[in-house]
Amino acid sequence: MSIEQTTTAPPKRSAVELIKENSRQLRGGIAEELARDSEKFNDQDKQLIKFHGSYQQDNRDARKGRHRQGSGKAFQFMVRCKIPGGKVTASQYLAIDRIAEQYANGTLRITSRQGFQLHGVLKSKLKQTIHAINQSLLTTLGACGDVSRNVMAPPAPFATPVYQELQRQADFLAQHFAPRSKAYHEIWLNGVPVAHASASLDIVDEPIYGKLYLPRKFKVAFALPTDNSVDLYAQDLGFLAHVENGDIIGYDLHAGGGMGMTHGNENTFPFIAKPICYVTPDQLVAGAEGVIKLFRDHGNRADRKRARLKYVLAEWGVDKFRAVLQTYAPFPLTLPKNLPVTGFPLHLGWHEQGDGKYFYGISIENGRIKDEGDLRLRTALRTLIEKYQPSIRLTPMQDILLCDLPKFAKPLIHRLMTVYGITKPDRLSLVQTHSLACPAIPTCGLALSEAERALPSIIDQLEVELQQLGLDKEKISVRMTGCPNGCVRPYQSDIGIVGRSGDKYTLFVGGNLIGSRLNFVLKDLVRMDQIVATLLPVLANYKAIRVGDEGFGDYCHRLGESACRAMVG
Ligand code: SRM
Ligand code: SF4
């Protein structure tokens, strides 16, 4: 046998890998493209602007009309801020609110990773938008792209060493894993302009990412056993704090969580993060770096659908993963303590912080802050924030916490909420406050079906049915996405509704509130107007035979897939 016959050629790298490699540290031709009078970027720079925090989209509602008129797509841009732990100041909030009005579509959206997104920005306004965001001391750098994304932490502003330390660590890791390339500064912040390839560039070292950055996105979060509102099990890297006597003494390091999959492609699947090892606080950064470097070197760079860390873990198993991680970690790895997660608080309503101040959590339906009809949420928040200048936390459940408030603020906040038509959190149904939807149509180019615009009416129907069944006091999580990519983590919830095609969805049940288990398919290709009717027999049976205070997902899990499916035909 010849050498040629025995040697397997290295797999072909994906097109995005080549774009990254030739990008001169994420510069590409973005600066030149911005100067060009056009509505969109070329294919290469369309990929690169993601690293700078923006996606090229088009208004999908306008597609048909424009097609009839013979005009092309209405291109526009989404701009995402990366906000570690969701912590923003009052002036930053007000700046984003102004930018949304001036350059975007007049709405703000809190994301499922504690960030802000603006939609509908035109290319001609993209530079001003990102520049203005940076002037408010927020950033969009690395909010998207093949790097470590926003680092999440439990958002509650409790004045305890534990909550404060998790926020501090989130800030630190976000900074530590931010790309070092000066491209962002040059392009958006009026740094030294870059002439094309011939110019001598200010190339800096990317000690963690190297020349090719990561094979794919990478997501980090911190959680507490009593507060897993960040959904630790969906993260590439999660730190579950071990608390003793009010202090963090270490963390169970989890790796390999992820949600995205493709309908009909069994090579893609959601995966629950696994505990890999235990790290002490002084080992945390090196442990995190080890996992990122392992991913950098072993992630799939040929097939982007298989490029996430979860596929490395699924292929290797925990033992091999730990052994390889050991080659990156400068300390001996010890086994995880397998700390159990028990809580998933939303932090809505009025709470004492523990330092004499208070915070107030306001539920934002699907994260969208807008004025519409009598519901003037955006004006209400702007007014409250101008008046009290609170510090602010955005939650992974797409809600907002107004923090550092004086005690006397409560009645005034309630009065203003009433004036602007906002329902107080304790008057909302539990199913609504525990629901999430992704933006989907009209902005998301990958959406197969509606989500954000469809979920409110599904929740309305569910509220009626749950009340009739006497289940309205149950916390049942419902998460809806317009495609199987799983942007609001629908595969861990009690009920998952995942866009399939047009008005048809795949229905999932059997996850749980704390997100520690994957759900399973109850029924495929369910028409939107049949979603609640399809769930009804399962909900009724749950009411009839639940054991103790068993949750809906736990009951479905106990019954099993075939028994649940038999109920819905
Ligand atoms: Fe996401 C892609 C929105 C959190 C998994 N996600 C997208 C894009 C950029 C669509 C695209 O690629 O063209 C969506 C933009 C829609 C729009 O119009 O704004 C989008 N993802 C979102 C947000 C805004 C949903 C939300 O309702 O808040 C979230 C932004 C978070 C942030 O601030 O950084 C968002 N996306 C998530 C999460 C949840 C999480 O991170 O905890 C997931 C599942 C976890 C995971 O990563 O596995 C998620 N998004 C995806 C995927 C699937 C990736 C995969 O491994 O297959 C895609 C598709 C892709 O990357 O190719 C995607
Ligand atoms: Fe778009 Fe799909 Fe993510 Fe929803 S889940 S935002 S439809 S990529």
XYZ file of C-alpha atoms and ligand atoms in Angstrom:
640
model
C 0.000 0.000 0.000
C 1.436 3.414 -0.924
C 1.751 6.295 1.521
C -0.926 8.178 -0.436
C -3.389 5.374 0.190
C -2.801 5.240 3.950
C -2.626 8.962 4.692
C -5.973 10.686 5.105
C -6.027 14.277 3.941
C -6.940 16.845 6.607
C -10.622 17.760 6.321
C -11.376 20.744 4.143
C -11.867 23.845 6.257
C -15.147 25.727 6.056
C -15.348 28.932 4.040
C -15.658 30.992 7.226
C -12.278 29.645 8.412
C -10.625 31.058 5.309
C -12.377 34.383 5.751
C -11.097 34.609 9.330
C -7.583 33.635 8.294
C -7.419 36.276 5.586
C -9.191 38.950 7.606
C -6.117 40.715 8.988
C -7.439 40.229 12.502
C -11.104 40.843 11.720
C -10.562 43.920 9.527
C -11.360 42.466 6.125
C -12.724 45.226 3.942
C -15.241 46.502 6.493
C -13.866 50.044 6.559
C -13.958 50.300 2.761
C -17.417 48.709 2.624
C -18.714 51.244 5.143
C -17.461 54.048 2.953
C -19.196 52.573 -0.092
C -22.661 53.820 -1.003
C -24.501 50.497 -0.784
C -27.182 48.908 1.370
C -25.244 45.762 2.246
C -21.829 44.224 2.756
C -20.079 41.753 0.479
C -20.183 38.081 1.543
C -16.822 38.109 3.288
C -17.404 41.251 5.346
C -20.953 40.120 6.132
C -19.284 37.318 8.109
C -16.690 39.570 9.721
C -19.090 42.230 11.020
C -20.501 39.556 13.330
C -17.304 39.716 15.410
C -17.976 43.450 15.705
C -21.488 42.799 17.046
C -23.716 43.173 14.005
C -25.689 40.941 11.639
C -26.824 41.844 8.183
C -30.554 41.084 7.944
C -33.476 42.124 5.797
C -37.012 43.082 6.690
C -38.820 39.829 5.923
C -42.244 41.449 6.171
C -41.292 43.627 3.225
C -39.984 40.803 1.014
C -43.176 39.999 -0.914
C -44.141 43.622 -1.570
C -40.673 44.523 -2.717
C -40.508 41.444 -4.914
C -43.783 42.493 -6.581
C -42.339 45.957 -7.168
C -39.213 44.399 -8.600
C -36.990 45.843 -5.883
C -34.609 43.635 -3.889
C -34.496 42.919 -0.181
C -34.773 45.753 2.344
C -31.398 45.306 4.026
C -30.967 46.371 7.616
C -28.708 45.482 10.535
C -29.082 44.066 14.003
C -26.635 45.464 16.548
C -25.965 43.522 19.750
C -24.338 44.846 22.931
C -22.272 42.503 25.058
C -23.095 43.262 28.681
C -21.461 40.951 31.260
C -24.013 39.897 33.866
C -26.489 42.310 32.226
C -25.244 45.232 34.311
C -25.865 48.715 32.887
C -26.032 52.177 34.388
C -29.021 54.484 34.090
C -27.154 56.727 31.671
C -26.168 53.743 29.516
C -29.784 52.601 29.388
C -30.925 56.083 28.388
C -28.210 56.248 25.731
C -29.345 52.927 24.203
C -32.924 54.179 24.298
C -31.882 57.320 22.385
C -29.814 55.317 19.886
C -32.799 53.026 19.276
C -34.852 56.082 18.365
C -32.194 57.846 16.344
C -30.707 54.986 14.327
C -32.837 51.837 14.785
C -36.523 50.918 14.727
C -37.447 52.631 17.996
C -37.475 49.436 20.074
C -34.905 47.841 22.386
C -34.713 44.146 22.952
C -33.307 42.426 26.019
C -31.683 39.206 24.873
C -31.665 35.763 26.442
C -27.987 36.383 27.342
C -28.532 39.620 29.258
C -27.628 41.865 26.330
C -29.411 44.528 24.322
C -30.211 44.270 20.643
C -31.246 47.013 18.260
C -32.938 46.122 14.997
C -33.548 47.926 11.719
C -30.292 49.905 11.552
C -29.420 50.931 7.999
C -25.898 50.398 6.726
C -25.462 54.150 6.371
C -26.115 54.477 10.120
C -24.167 51.438 11.332
C -20.981 53.290 12.146
C -22.789 56.045 14.058
C -24.766 53.398 15.961
C -21.748 51.396 17.116
C -19.797 54.584 17.797
C -22.622 55.961 19.946
C -22.918 52.690 21.872
C -19.219 52.876 22.681
C -19.524 56.485 23.769
C -21.915 55.252 26.442
C -19.103 52.870 27.551
C -20.904 49.764 26.349
C -19.458 47.594 23.594
C -20.601 45.391 20.758
C -17.155 43.775 20.278
C -17.447 39.996 20.362
C -21.208 40.060 20.950
C -21.411 37.725 17.920
C -18.805 35.755 15.934
C -16.483 32.848 16.724
C -15.321 34.098 20.118
C -16.468 33.987 23.717
C -19.864 35.699 23.760
C -21.471 37.635 26.564
C -20.598 36.140 29.956
C -23.709 35.637 32.062
C -24.141 35.833 35.830
C -27.137 35.799 38.181
C -28.495 39.296 37.755
C -29.916 40.045 41.211
C -28.055 42.938 42.879
C -28.023 41.319 46.317
C -25.343 42.908 48.472
C -23.799 39.568 49.366
C -20.205 38.481 48.695
C -21.516 35.591 46.584
C -23.634 37.576 44.120
C -21.036 40.336 43.918
C -18.213 37.888 43.282
C -20.081 36.186 40.435
C -20.684 39.554 38.780
C -17.008 40.431 39.252
C -15.886 37.150 37.696
C -18.254 37.656 34.748
C -16.754 41.126 34.150
C -13.252 39.720 34.397
C -13.749 36.780 32.026
C -15.575 38.996 29.504
C -12.573 41.312 29.447
C -10.066 38.464 29.444
C -11.684 36.719 26.474
C -12.407 39.852 24.410
C -10.559 39.836 21.073
C -7.378 41.934 21.322
C -7.366 42.961 17.639
C -7.406 46.723 17.170
C -9.719 46.385 14.178
C -12.784 47.320 16.199
C -11.214 50.508 17.457
C -9.936 51.473 14.020
C -13.184 50.833 12.187
C -15.875 52.073 14.533
C -14.155 54.403 16.965
C -12.166 56.516 14.531
C -8.859 54.904 15.301
C -6.088 55.071 12.726
C -7.689 54.369 9.353
C -6.488 51.188 7.722
C -5.528 51.144 4.085
C -5.986 47.805 2.373
C -3.737 44.742 2.490
C -0.514 46.581 1.671
C -0.602 48.754 4.800
C 1.580 47.796 7.708
C -0.985 46.787 10.227
C -1.035 47.062 13.924
C -1.254 43.294 14.390
C -1.376 42.320 18.025
C -1.062 38.970 19.688
C -4.294 37.012 20.194
C -2.846 34.759 22.916
C -6.021 32.787 23.454
C -7.648 32.749 20.046
C -4.670 32.711 17.693
C -5.066 33.632 14.023
C -8.235 31.652 13.377
C -10.229 32.567 16.465
C -12.525 29.783 17.673
C -14.187 27.154 15.456
C -17.564 28.601 16.457
C -19.279 30.697 19.149
C -18.487 29.946 22.797
C -20.707 30.745 25.767
C -19.811 31.157 29.442
C -22.044 31.585 32.495
C -21.860 31.606 36.284
C -24.655 30.157 38.422
C -25.544 29.257 41.971
C -27.269 26.053 43.045
C -30.108 28.269 44.278
C -30.054 30.570 41.251
C -29.690 28.980 37.840
C -31.540 31.731 36.002
C -28.640 31.783 33.492
C -29.412 28.207 32.364
C -25.967 26.840 33.122
C -26.666 23.520 31.411
C -27.031 25.229 28.015
C -23.559 26.798 28.169
C -20.294 25.743 26.562
C -18.661 26.548 29.889
C -20.498 26.974 33.170
C -19.280 27.599 36.680
C -21.608 26.430 39.430
C -20.503 28.093 42.645
C -19.916 26.059 45.779
C -20.947 28.256 48.703
C -20.006 27.698 52.321
C -20.716 30.128 55.147
C -21.695 32.854 52.707
C -18.539 32.643 50.570
C -17.601 30.902 47.330
C -15.039 28.191 48.049
C -14.943 26.682 44.556
C -16.898 25.791 41.443
C -18.062 22.731 39.586
C -16.822 23.439 36.063
C -19.405 22.279 33.513
C -18.712 22.051 29.797
C -20.338 21.171 26.519
C -23.878 22.491 26.819
C -25.609 23.784 23.718
C -29.005 23.996 22.065
C -28.761 24.358 18.298
C -29.809 21.567 15.999
C -31.133 21.184 12.469
C -34.464 19.481 11.780
C -33.879 16.082 10.197
C -30.099 16.074 10.767
C -29.294 13.526 13.475
C -25.696 14.658 13.581
C -26.900 17.798 15.306
C -28.563 17.834 18.714
C -29.037 19.833 21.898
C -26.822 18.706 24.755
C -26.845 19.260 28.504
C -23.509 20.491 29.914
C -21.684 17.930 32.046
C -19.699 18.489 35.239
C -16.035 17.988 34.342
C -13.975 19.007 37.356
C -13.868 21.134 40.480
C -11.838 24.345 40.524
C -10.920 26.632 43.389
C -11.431 30.381 42.897
C -7.731 30.891 42.067
C -7.890 28.131 39.412
C -10.975 29.532 37.721
C -9.351 31.665 35.010
C -6.799 29.002 34.062
C -9.571 26.392 33.987
C -11.691 28.592 31.715
C -8.732 29.265 29.433
C -8.010 25.550 29.298
C -11.518 24.762 28.054
C -11.409 27.543 25.450
C -8.006 26.413 24.181
C -9.175 22.787 24.056
C -12.098 23.961 21.928
C -9.821 26.110 19.746
C -7.591 23.113 19.002
C -10.124 20.265 18.846
C -13.368 21.880 17.622
C -14.524 20.974 14.124
C -13.335 23.579 11.593
C -14.738 21.798 8.556
C -18.455 21.594 9.273
C -19.969 24.569 11.084
C -23.051 22.580 11.995
C -20.820 20.283 14.081
C -18.405 22.923 15.292
C -19.610 23.497 18.858
C -17.815 22.197 21.954
C -20.758 19.890 22.743
C -19.833 17.659 19.789
C -16.286 17.254 21.115
C -17.686 16.211 24.491
C -20.358 13.943 22.990
C -17.719 12.215 20.865
C -15.064 11.876 23.588
C -17.137 11.373 26.737
C -16.383 13.084 30.054
C -13.304 11.013 30.985
C -11.397 11.703 27.789
C -12.513 15.340 27.862
C -11.127 15.678 31.389
C -7.875 13.957 30.409
C -7.349 16.288 27.452
C -8.307 19.305 29.546
C -5.589 18.263 31.981
C -2.999 18.863 29.250
C -4.117 22.518 29.126
C -4.646 23.116 32.856
C -1.618 24.142 34.937
C -3.004 22.419 38.045
C -4.132 18.854 38.768
C -7.807 18.456 37.945
C -10.020 17.080 40.678
C -13.425 15.497 40.263
C -16.547 17.682 40.390
C -18.631 17.691 43.538
C -21.823 17.309 41.491
C -23.590 20.134 43.272
C -27.338 19.971 42.687
C -29.201 22.911 41.149
C -32.398 23.688 43.015
C -33.567 27.186 42.111
C -34.513 29.325 39.135
C -35.673 32.673 40.557
C -36.981 35.366 38.214
C -36.339 38.221 40.682
C -39.529 40.029 39.653
C -41.257 42.513 41.956
C -39.899 44.342 44.988
C -36.879 42.972 46.928
C -34.462 44.195 49.576
C -30.864 44.132 48.369
C -29.386 43.783 51.855
C -27.662 47.183 51.873
C -30.675 49.283 52.811
C -31.671 49.658 49.143
C -34.277 47.852 47.056
C -34.685 46.500 43.550
C -37.774 46.093 41.424
C -38.004 43.452 38.707
C -40.295 44.245 35.773
C -41.375 41.455 33.434
C -40.781 42.373 29.780
C -42.762 40.200 27.416
C -40.207 38.471 25.169
C -37.676 41.165 26.024
C -39.154 43.750 23.650
C -39.226 47.283 25.026
C -41.573 49.357 22.909
C -44.567 51.663 23.024
C -47.653 50.135 21.426
C -51.184 51.398 21.846
C -51.996 51.919 25.524
C -48.988 49.889 26.636
C -46.181 52.454 26.780
C -43.433 50.303 28.204
C -40.543 52.157 26.633
C -41.776 55.530 27.845
C -42.483 54.080 31.285
C -38.968 52.669 31.660
C -37.363 55.842 30.344
C -39.398 57.941 32.768
C -38.619 55.703 35.741
C -34.934 55.554 34.898
C -34.658 59.312 34.368
C -36.422 59.890 37.684
C -34.600 57.412 39.948
C -31.302 56.902 38.083
C -31.226 53.256 39.213
C -28.489 50.881 38.247
C -29.963 48.219 35.989
C -29.624 44.491 35.444
C -30.906 42.661 32.375
C -31.893 39.087 33.107
C -31.450 35.902 31.043
C -35.260 35.671 31.119
C -35.313 38.932 29.096
C -36.588 40.989 32.053
C -35.240 44.146 33.707
C -34.306 44.860 37.324
C -34.233 48.484 38.513
C -31.713 48.483 41.365
C -30.437 50.629 44.235
C -33.861 52.175 44.807
C -34.950 53.910 48.016
C -37.807 52.334 49.950
C -40.189 55.190 49.187
C -39.929 54.546 45.436
C -42.257 51.538 45.435
C -45.661 53.297 45.430
C -44.422 55.848 42.904
C -43.176 53.117 40.588
C -46.509 51.342 40.837
C -48.360 54.562 40.078
C -46.234 55.250 36.987
C -46.669 51.683 35.796
C -50.433 52.095 35.991
C -50.270 55.393 34.092
C -48.337 53.741 31.259
C -50.436 50.586 31.159
C -47.811 48.189 32.561
C -49.075 45.216 34.557
C -47.336 44.674 37.898
C -45.425 41.371 37.996
C -47.651 39.846 40.684
C -50.696 40.399 38.444
C -49.169 38.504 35.531
C -49.722 34.786 35.115
C -46.874 32.471 36.083
C -46.939 30.928 32.634
C -46.328 34.334 31.096
C -43.478 35.300 33.415
C -41.864 31.906 32.798
C -42.084 32.175 29.023
C -39.539 33.274 26.443
C -39.562 33.773 22.677
C -36.829 34.645 20.208
C -37.233 37.490 17.662
C -37.767 35.202 14.629
C -39.704 36.885 11.787
C -39.368 39.684 10.610
C -35.697 40.201 11.505
C -34.052 36.796 11.848
C -32.845 35.433 8.522
C -32.927 31.850 9.847
C -36.510 31.852 11.129
C -38.819 29.246 9.625
C -41.843 30.410 11.648
C -43.038 33.171 13.961
C -42.072 33.239 17.657
C -42.016 36.654 19.424
C -45.146 37.795 17.574
C -46.944 34.480 18.066
C -46.238 33.588 21.677
C -48.443 36.236 23.370
C -51.624 34.747 21.899
C -50.518 31.192 22.772
C -49.884 32.336 26.338
C -53.336 33.985 26.425
C -54.921 30.667 25.434
C -52.808 28.703 27.883
C -53.747 31.069 30.715
C -57.427 30.327 30.140
C -56.912 26.555 30.020
C -54.570 26.461 33.018
C -57.043 28.475 35.052
C -59.879 26.118 34.132
C -57.755 23.132 35.108
C -56.751 24.792 38.381
C -53.115 24.816 37.284
C -52.622 28.575 37.213
C -50.446 28.528 40.340
C -47.926 26.170 38.710
C -44.668 27.467 37.320
C -44.652 26.013 33.809
C -41.894 27.229 31.506
C -42.791 27.762 27.848
C -40.145 28.653 25.307
C -40.778 29.327 21.663
C -38.330 29.708 18.797
C -38.839 30.310 15.102
C -36.344 27.599 14.158
C -34.415 24.735 15.778
C -31.350 26.867 16.641
C -32.752 27.236 20.135
C -32.026 30.900 20.928
C -34.228 30.934 24.041
C -33.103 27.472 25.161
C -36.372 25.657 24.325
C -35.045 22.111 24.738
C -34.793 22.284 28.541
C -38.175 23.790 29.341
C -41.421 22.185 30.488
C -42.885 23.050 27.085
C -40.821 23.852 23.996
C -42.374 25.157 20.774
C -39.941 25.073 17.874
C -40.657 26.481 14.414
C -40.745 23.850 11.703
C -42.118 25.559 8.625
C -44.644 28.365 8.219
C -47.406 27.888 10.780
C -46.195 24.414 11.849
C -44.173 23.675 14.959
C -42.564 20.769 16.797
C -43.908 20.507 20.352
C -41.588 19.365 23.134
C -42.385 18.462 26.761
C -40.509 16.895 29.673
C -37.767 19.385 30.528
C -37.934 21.250 33.812
C -37.937 24.709 35.298
C -34.316 24.564 36.402
C -33.219 23.465 32.943
C -31.252 20.407 33.995
C -32.849 17.948 31.576
C -33.663 17.873 27.866
C -37.298 17.589 26.819
C -38.587 15.262 24.093
C -40.858 15.561 21.064
C -44.516 15.325 21.978
C -45.763 15.914 18.462
C -44.317 17.184 15.221
C -45.858 19.485 12.635
C -48.481 20.957 14.937
C -50.315 23.912 13.429
C -49.976 27.095 15.456
C -53.713 27.217 16.134
C -53.570 23.620 17.447
C -50.692 24.040 19.903
C -52.762 24.588 23.032
C -55.387 22.003 22.027
C -52.593 19.458 21.536
C -51.167 20.142 24.991
C -54.544 20.046 26.694
C -54.965 16.279 27.294
C -51.452 16.085 28.733
C -52.102 19.047 31.015
C -55.435 17.553 32.125
C -53.821 14.209 32.899
C -51.067 16.019 34.793
C -53.707 17.692 36.937
C -55.386 14.324 37.530
C -52.395 12.143 38.409
C -49.507 14.391 39.411
C -47.647 13.236 42.486
C -47.397 15.865 45.221
C -46.100 19.150 43.875
C -44.533 17.503 40.843
C -43.799 19.968 38.020
C -45.373 19.564 34.575
C -42.093 18.593 32.928
C -41.268 16.153 35.724
C -44.633 14.484 35.251
C -44.090 14.152 31.476
C -40.619 12.774 32.123
C -42.013 10.233 34.640
C -44.694 9.091 32.218
C -42.249 8.765 29.360
C -42.315 9.650 25.690
C -44.703 7.005 24.397
C -47.324 7.499 27.121
C -47.302 11.244 26.521
C -47.481 10.825 22.763
C -50.336 8.345 23.081
C -52.412 11.095 24.726
C -52.088 13.449 21.767
C -52.565 10.903 18.972
Fe -29.082 32.902 18.861
C -28.264 32.697 15.589
C -30.758 35.657 18.219
C -29.186 33.435 22.137
C -28.288 29.576 19.394
N -29.342 33.974 17.160
C -28.877 33.697 15.925
C -29.148 34.890 14.991
C -27.958 35.803 15.017
C -29.571 34.505 13.557
C -28.520 34.406 12.488
O -27.496 33.719 12.689
O -28.730 34.984 11.416
C -30.386 35.502 15.715
C -30.648 36.984 15.464
C -32.140 37.216 15.433
C -32.549 38.627 15.483
O -33.308 39.052 14.562
O -32.189 39.340 16.386
C -30.149 35.054 17.131
N -29.736 34.343 19.951
C -30.505 35.371 19.530
C -31.078 36.150 20.689
C -31.226 37.640 20.408
C -32.435 35.525 21.060
C -33.261 36.236 22.094
O -34.467 36.070 22.022
O -32.744 36.905 22.976
C -30.050 35.789 21.784
C -28.884 36.729 21.835
C -28.024 36.450 23.041
C -26.896 37.411 23.259
O -27.119 38.501 23.781
O -25.745 37.044 22.965
C -29.602 34.421 21.288
N -28.710 31.733 20.475
C -28.929 32.132 21.760
C -28.909 30.999 22.639
C -29.192 31.005 24.148
C -27.945 31.210 24.956
O -26.896 31.591 24.411
O -28.012 30.979 26.155
C -28.660 29.897 21.846
C -28.629 28.419 22.336
C -27.399 28.064 23.047
C -26.347 27.658 22.080
O -25.603 28.516 21.633
O -26.280 26.475 21.736
C -28.528 30.360 20.491
N -28.312 31.344 17.685
C -28.135 30.056 18.100
C -27.750 29.255 16.973
C -27.426 27.742 16.979
C -25.973 27.523 17.143
C -25.603 26.067 17.007
O -24.802 25.598 17.779
O -26.097 25.401 16.113
C -27.740 30.111 15.859
C -27.420 29.741 14.409
C -25.976 29.846 14.100
O -25.139 30.247 14.911
O -25.642 29.471 12.972
C -28.107 31.405 16.338
Fe -33.628 33.106 14.632
Fe -33.925 30.547 15.083
Fe -32.571 32.028 16.817
Fe -35.153 32.297 16.646
S -34.094 30.441 17.262
S -33.664 33.965 16.664
S -35.563 31.950 14.515
S -31.952 31.614 14.753
